[in-house]
PDB file of C-alpha atoms in Angstrom:
ATOM      1  CA  UNK A   1     -40.813 -10.086 -11.696  1.00 49.00           C
ATOM      2  CA  UNK A   2     -41.800  -7.768 -14.474  1.00 47.00           C
ATOM      3  CA  UNK A   3     -45.068  -7.536 -16.285  1.00 42.00           C
ATOM      4  CA  UNK A   4     -43.428  -9.472 -19.155  1.00 46.00           C
ATOM      5  CA  UNK A   5     -43.208 -12.560 -16.951  1.00 50.00           C
ATOM      6  CA  UNK A   6     -46.737 -12.104 -15.626  1.00 46.00           C
ATOM      7  CA  UNK A   7     -48.014 -11.773 -19.192  1.00 42.00           C
ATOM      8  CA  UNK A   8     -45.993 -14.788 -20.315  1.00 47.00           C
ATOM      9  CA  UNK A   9     -47.301 -16.810 -17.374  1.00 48.00           C
ATOM     10  CA  UNK A  10     -50.871 -15.876 -18.218  1.00 41.00           C
ATOM     11  CA  UNK A  11     -50.241 -16.722 -21.863  1.00 39.00           C
ATOM     12  CA  UNK A  12     -48.827 -20.088 -20.894  1.00 43.00           C
ATOM     13  CA  UNK A  13     -51.769 -20.772 -18.607  1.00 39.00           C
ATOM     14  CA  UNK A  14     -54.220 -19.834 -21.353  1.00 32.00           C
ATOM     15  CA  UNK A  15     -52.463 -21.158 -24.421  1.00 34.00           C
ATOM     16  CA  UNK A  16     -50.131 -23.972 -23.480  1.00 33.00           C
ATOM     17  CA  UNK A  17     -51.078 -27.197 -21.763  1.00 30.00           C
ATOM     18  CA  UNK A  18     -48.591 -28.544 -19.276  1.00 31.00           C
ATOM     19  CA  UNK A  19     -48.756 -32.316 -19.216  1.00 31.00           C
ATOM     20  CA  UNK A  20     -50.889 -33.310 -16.294  1.00 27.00           C
ATOM     21  CA  UNK A  21     -49.151 -36.632 -16.029  1.00 26.00           C
ATOM     22  CA  UNK A  22     -45.749 -36.443 -14.495  1.00 31.00           C
ATOM     23  CA  UNK A  23     -46.036 -32.948 -13.011  1.00 30.00           C
ATOM     24  CA  UNK A  24     -43.676 -32.925 -10.115  1.00 32.00           C
ATOM     25  CA  UNK A  25     -42.248 -36.307 -11.100  1.00 32.00           C
ATOM     26  CA  UNK A  26     -38.617 -35.728 -11.954  1.00 33.00           C
ATOM     27  CA  UNK A  27     -35.644 -37.987 -12.268  1.00 34.00           C
ATOM     28  CA  UNK A  28     -33.304 -38.184  -9.305  1.00 34.00           C
ATOM     29  CA  UNK A  29     -29.698 -38.592 -10.282  1.00 36.00           C
ATOM     30  CA  UNK A  30     -27.664 -40.806  -7.975  1.00 34.00           C
ATOM     31  CA  UNK A  31     -24.668 -38.532  -8.258  1.00 40.00           C
ATOM     32  CA  UNK A  32     -25.415 -35.260  -9.958  1.00 45.00           C
ATOM     33  CA  UNK A  33     -22.582 -33.522 -11.755  1.00 46.00           C
ATOM     34  CA  UNK A  34     -20.943 -30.643  -9.990  1.00 48.00           C
ATOM     35  CA  UNK A  35     -21.203 -27.086 -11.239  1.00 50.00           C
ATOM     36  CA  UNK A  36     -18.686 -26.316 -13.960  1.00 48.00           C
ATOM     37  CA  UNK A  37     -15.417 -24.780 -12.816  1.00 49.00           C
ATOM     38  CA  UNK A  38     -14.862 -21.097 -13.469  1.00 50.00           C
ATOM     39  CA  UNK A  39     -13.978 -20.641 -17.130  1.00 48.00           C
ATOM     40  CA  UNK A  40     -15.308 -24.080 -18.024  1.00 50.00           C
ATOM     41  CA  UNK A  41     -18.314 -24.307 -20.342  1.00 59.00           C
ATOM     42  CA  UNK A  42     -21.445 -25.874 -18.884  1.00 73.00           C
ATOM     43  CA  UNK A  43     -22.907 -28.918 -20.558  1.00 92.00           C
ATOM     44  CA  UNK A  44     -26.189 -28.007 -22.300  1.00 95.00           C
ATOM     45  CA  UNK A  45     -29.672 -28.956 -21.128  1.00 96.00           C
ATOM     46  CA  UNK A  46     -31.038 -31.943 -23.087  1.00 97.00           C
ATOM     47  CA  UNK A  47     -34.430 -32.913 -24.487  1.00 96.00           C
ATOM     48  CA  UNK A  48     -35.909 -36.260 -23.457  1.00 96.00           C
ATOM     49  CA  UNK A  49     -39.433 -37.565 -23.048  1.00 94.00           C
ATOM     50  CA  UNK A  50     -40.963 -34.312 -24.261  1.00 93.00           C
ATOM     51  CA  UNK A  51     -39.209 -32.239 -21.561  1.00 95.00           C
ATOM     52  CA  UNK A  52     -36.022 -30.262 -21.205  1.00 97.00           C
ATOM     53  CA  UNK A  53     -33.700 -31.627 -18.515  1.00 97.00           C
ATOM     54  CA  UNK A  54     -31.015 -29.521 -16.832  1.00 97.00           C
ATOM     55  CA  UNK A  55     -28.648 -29.927 -13.920  1.00 97.00           C
ATOM     56  CA  UNK A  56     -29.594 -27.529 -11.137  1.00 96.00           C
ATOM     57  CA  UNK A  57     -28.732 -26.551  -7.574  1.00 95.00           C
ATOM     58  CA  UNK A  58     -30.441 -28.760  -5.013  1.00 95.00           C
ATOM     59  CA  UNK A  59     -32.843 -26.771  -2.891  1.00 97.00           C
ATOM     60  CA  UNK A  60     -33.246 -24.023  -5.498  1.00 97.00           C
ATOM     61  CA  UNK A  61     -36.346 -21.864  -5.046  1.00 97.00           C
ATOM     62  CA  UNK A  62     -39.203 -21.997  -7.528  1.00 97.00           C
ATOM     63  CA  UNK A  63     -40.963 -18.643  -7.695  1.00 95.00           C
ATOM     64  CA  UNK A  64     -44.442 -17.424  -8.519  1.00 93.00           C
ATOM     65  CA  UNK A  65     -44.654 -14.988 -11.461  1.00 85.00           C
ATOM     66  CA  UNK A  66     -44.436 -12.085  -8.981  1.00 82.00           C
ATOM     67  CA  UNK A  67     -40.793 -13.032  -8.128  1.00 77.00           C
ATOM     68  CA  UNK A  68     -41.638 -12.310  -4.487  1.00 85.00           C
ATOM     69  CA  UNK A  69     -43.409 -15.511  -3.519  1.00 93.00           C
ATOM     70  CA  UNK A  70     -41.618 -18.856  -3.365  1.00 97.00           C
ATOM     71  CA  UNK A  71     -44.082 -21.604  -4.365  1.00 98.00           C
ATOM     72  CA  UNK A  72     -41.696 -24.515  -3.726  1.00 98.00           C
ATOM     73  CA  UNK A  73     -38.198 -25.884  -3.974  1.00 98.00           C
ATOM     74  CA  UNK A  74     -36.323 -28.170  -6.335  1.00 97.00           C
ATOM     75  CA  UNK A  75     -34.377 -30.774  -4.378  1.00 96.00           C
ATOM     76  CA  UNK A  76     -34.089 -33.154  -7.327  1.00 93.00           C
ATOM     77  CA  UNK A  77     -31.269 -32.978  -9.817  1.00 95.00           C
ATOM     78  CA  UNK A  78     -31.473 -33.115 -12.764  1.00 96.00           C
ATOM     79  CA  UNK A  79     -34.873 -31.494 -13.090  1.00 97.00           C
ATOM     80  CA  UNK A  80     -37.146 -30.895 -16.034  1.00 96.00           C
ATOM     81  CA  UNK A  81     -38.184 -27.558 -17.474  1.00 97.00           C
ATOM     82  CA  UNK A  82     -40.946 -26.621 -19.896  1.00 97.00           C
ATOM     83  CA  UNK A  83     -39.496 -23.483 -21.462  1.00 97.00           C
ATOM     84  CA  UNK A  84     -37.398 -20.368 -20.846  1.00 95.00           C
ATOM     85  CA  UNK A  85     -38.178 -16.677 -20.795  1.00 93.00           C
ATOM     86  CA  UNK A  86     -35.783 -13.741 -20.958  1.00 91.00           C
ATOM     87  CA  UNK A  87     -37.511 -10.986 -18.986  1.00 83.00           C
ATOM     88  CA  UNK A  88     -36.056  -8.650 -16.378  1.00 71.00           C
ATOM     89  CA  UNK A  89     -32.842  -8.617 -14.420  1.00 72.00           C
ATOM     90  CA  UNK A  90     -34.179 -10.533 -11.427  1.00 72.00           C
ATOM     91  CA  UNK A  91     -33.069 -13.818 -13.056  1.00 66.00           C
ATOM     92  CA  UNK A  92     -30.097 -13.937 -10.778  1.00 70.00           C
ATOM     93  CA  UNK A  93     -27.018 -13.008 -12.770  1.00 70.00           C
ATOM     94  CA  UNK A  94     -24.755 -15.491 -14.498  1.00 72.00           C
ATOM     95  CA  UNK A  95     -24.494 -15.790 -18.262  1.00 79.00           C
ATOM     96  CA  UNK A  96     -28.233 -15.102 -18.691  1.00 87.00           C
ATOM     97  CA  UNK A  97     -29.125 -12.504 -16.014  1.00 85.00           C
ATOM     98  CA  UNK A  98     -32.638 -11.975 -17.370  1.00 89.00           C
ATOM     99  CA  UNK A  99     -33.619 -15.625 -17.825  1.00 93.00           C
ATOM    100  CA  UNK A 100     -36.218 -17.655 -15.936  1.00 93.00           C
ATOM    101  CA  UNK A 101     -37.297 -21.251 -16.656  1.00 95.00           C
ATOM    102  CA  UNK A 102     -40.791 -22.600 -16.178  1.00 96.00           C
ATOM    103  CA  UNK A 103     -40.918 -25.811 -14.149  1.00 97.00           C
ATOM    104  CA  UNK A 104     -42.806 -27.688 -11.464  1.00 97.00           C
ATOM    105  CA  UNK A 105     -41.358 -27.691  -7.943  1.00 97.00           C
ATOM    106  CA  UNK A 106     -41.034 -30.944  -6.017  1.00 96.00           C
ATOM    107  CA  UNK A 107     -44.270 -30.101  -4.189  1.00 97.00           C
ATOM    108  CA  UNK A 108     -46.188 -29.992  -7.519  1.00 97.00           C
ATOM    109  CA  UNK A 109     -46.510 -26.203  -7.727  1.00 97.00           C
ATOM    110  CA  UNK A 110     -45.800 -24.633 -11.129  1.00 97.00           C
ATOM    111  CA  UNK A 111     -43.390 -21.716 -11.073  1.00 96.00           C
ATOM    112  CA  UNK A 112     -40.169 -20.166 -12.364  1.00 95.00           C
ATOM    113  CA  UNK A 113     -36.562 -21.001 -11.500  1.00 95.00           C
ATOM    114  CA  UNK A 114     -33.762 -18.471 -11.879  1.00 93.00           C
ATOM    115  CA  UNK A 115     -31.267 -19.357 -14.587  1.00 93.00           C
ATOM    116  CA  UNK A 116     -28.487 -18.745 -12.063  1.00 92.00           C
ATOM    117  CA  UNK A 117     -29.724 -21.819 -10.107  1.00 95.00           C
ATOM    118  CA  UNK A 118     -29.135 -24.038 -13.137  1.00 95.00           C
ATOM    119  CA  UNK A 119     -25.688 -25.434 -13.903  1.00 92.00           C
ATOM    120  CA  UNK A 120     -26.491 -26.534 -17.463  1.00 95.00           C
ATOM    121  CA  UNK A 121     -26.405 -24.129 -20.398  1.00 95.00           C
ATOM    122  CA  UNK A 122     -30.084 -23.230 -20.905  1.00 95.00           C
ATOM    123  CA  UNK A 123     -29.867 -21.848 -24.464  1.00 95.00           C
ATOM    124  CA  UNK A 124     -31.185 -25.130 -25.955  1.00 96.00           C
ATOM    125  CA  UNK A 125     -34.413 -24.970 -23.904  1.00 97.00           C
ATOM    126  CA  UNK A 126     -37.298 -23.757 -26.073  1.00 97.00           C
ATOM    127  CA  UNK A 127     -38.524 -20.207 -25.646  1.00 96.00           C
ATOM    128  CA  UNK A 128     -41.923 -19.947 -23.879  1.00 95.00           C
ATOM    129  CA  UNK A 129     -44.750 -19.383 -26.308  1.00 91.00           C
ATOM    130  CA  UNK A 130     -43.035 -20.996 -29.293  1.00 82.00           C
TER     131      UNK A 130
END
């Protein structure tokens, strides 16, 4: 991951407070929606309970700010996200190839998920640092 993500992660750690209650506690959908078909628009992420919720791939990796180290996995769907960051091209392709979303993996570790592992349209998710 680029220095932009490392700087953003440090800024978040220093300036934003992630809610200590509920970290790692995410809603488990009984039957999560499938990924949109090719050419079909994805439903947007939604805001509820002070968090942004998005449909994501089960088992998606959650990465440390270095984009080399996996800190955990997201087996729940939908999952909540704190904010999004458009940084470098390691975000995995898709409609937002530079986008990463800050979240907490199912093991309680805070990290970044690639936008390409999220089925929902992530444009509504707030930008990190705003």
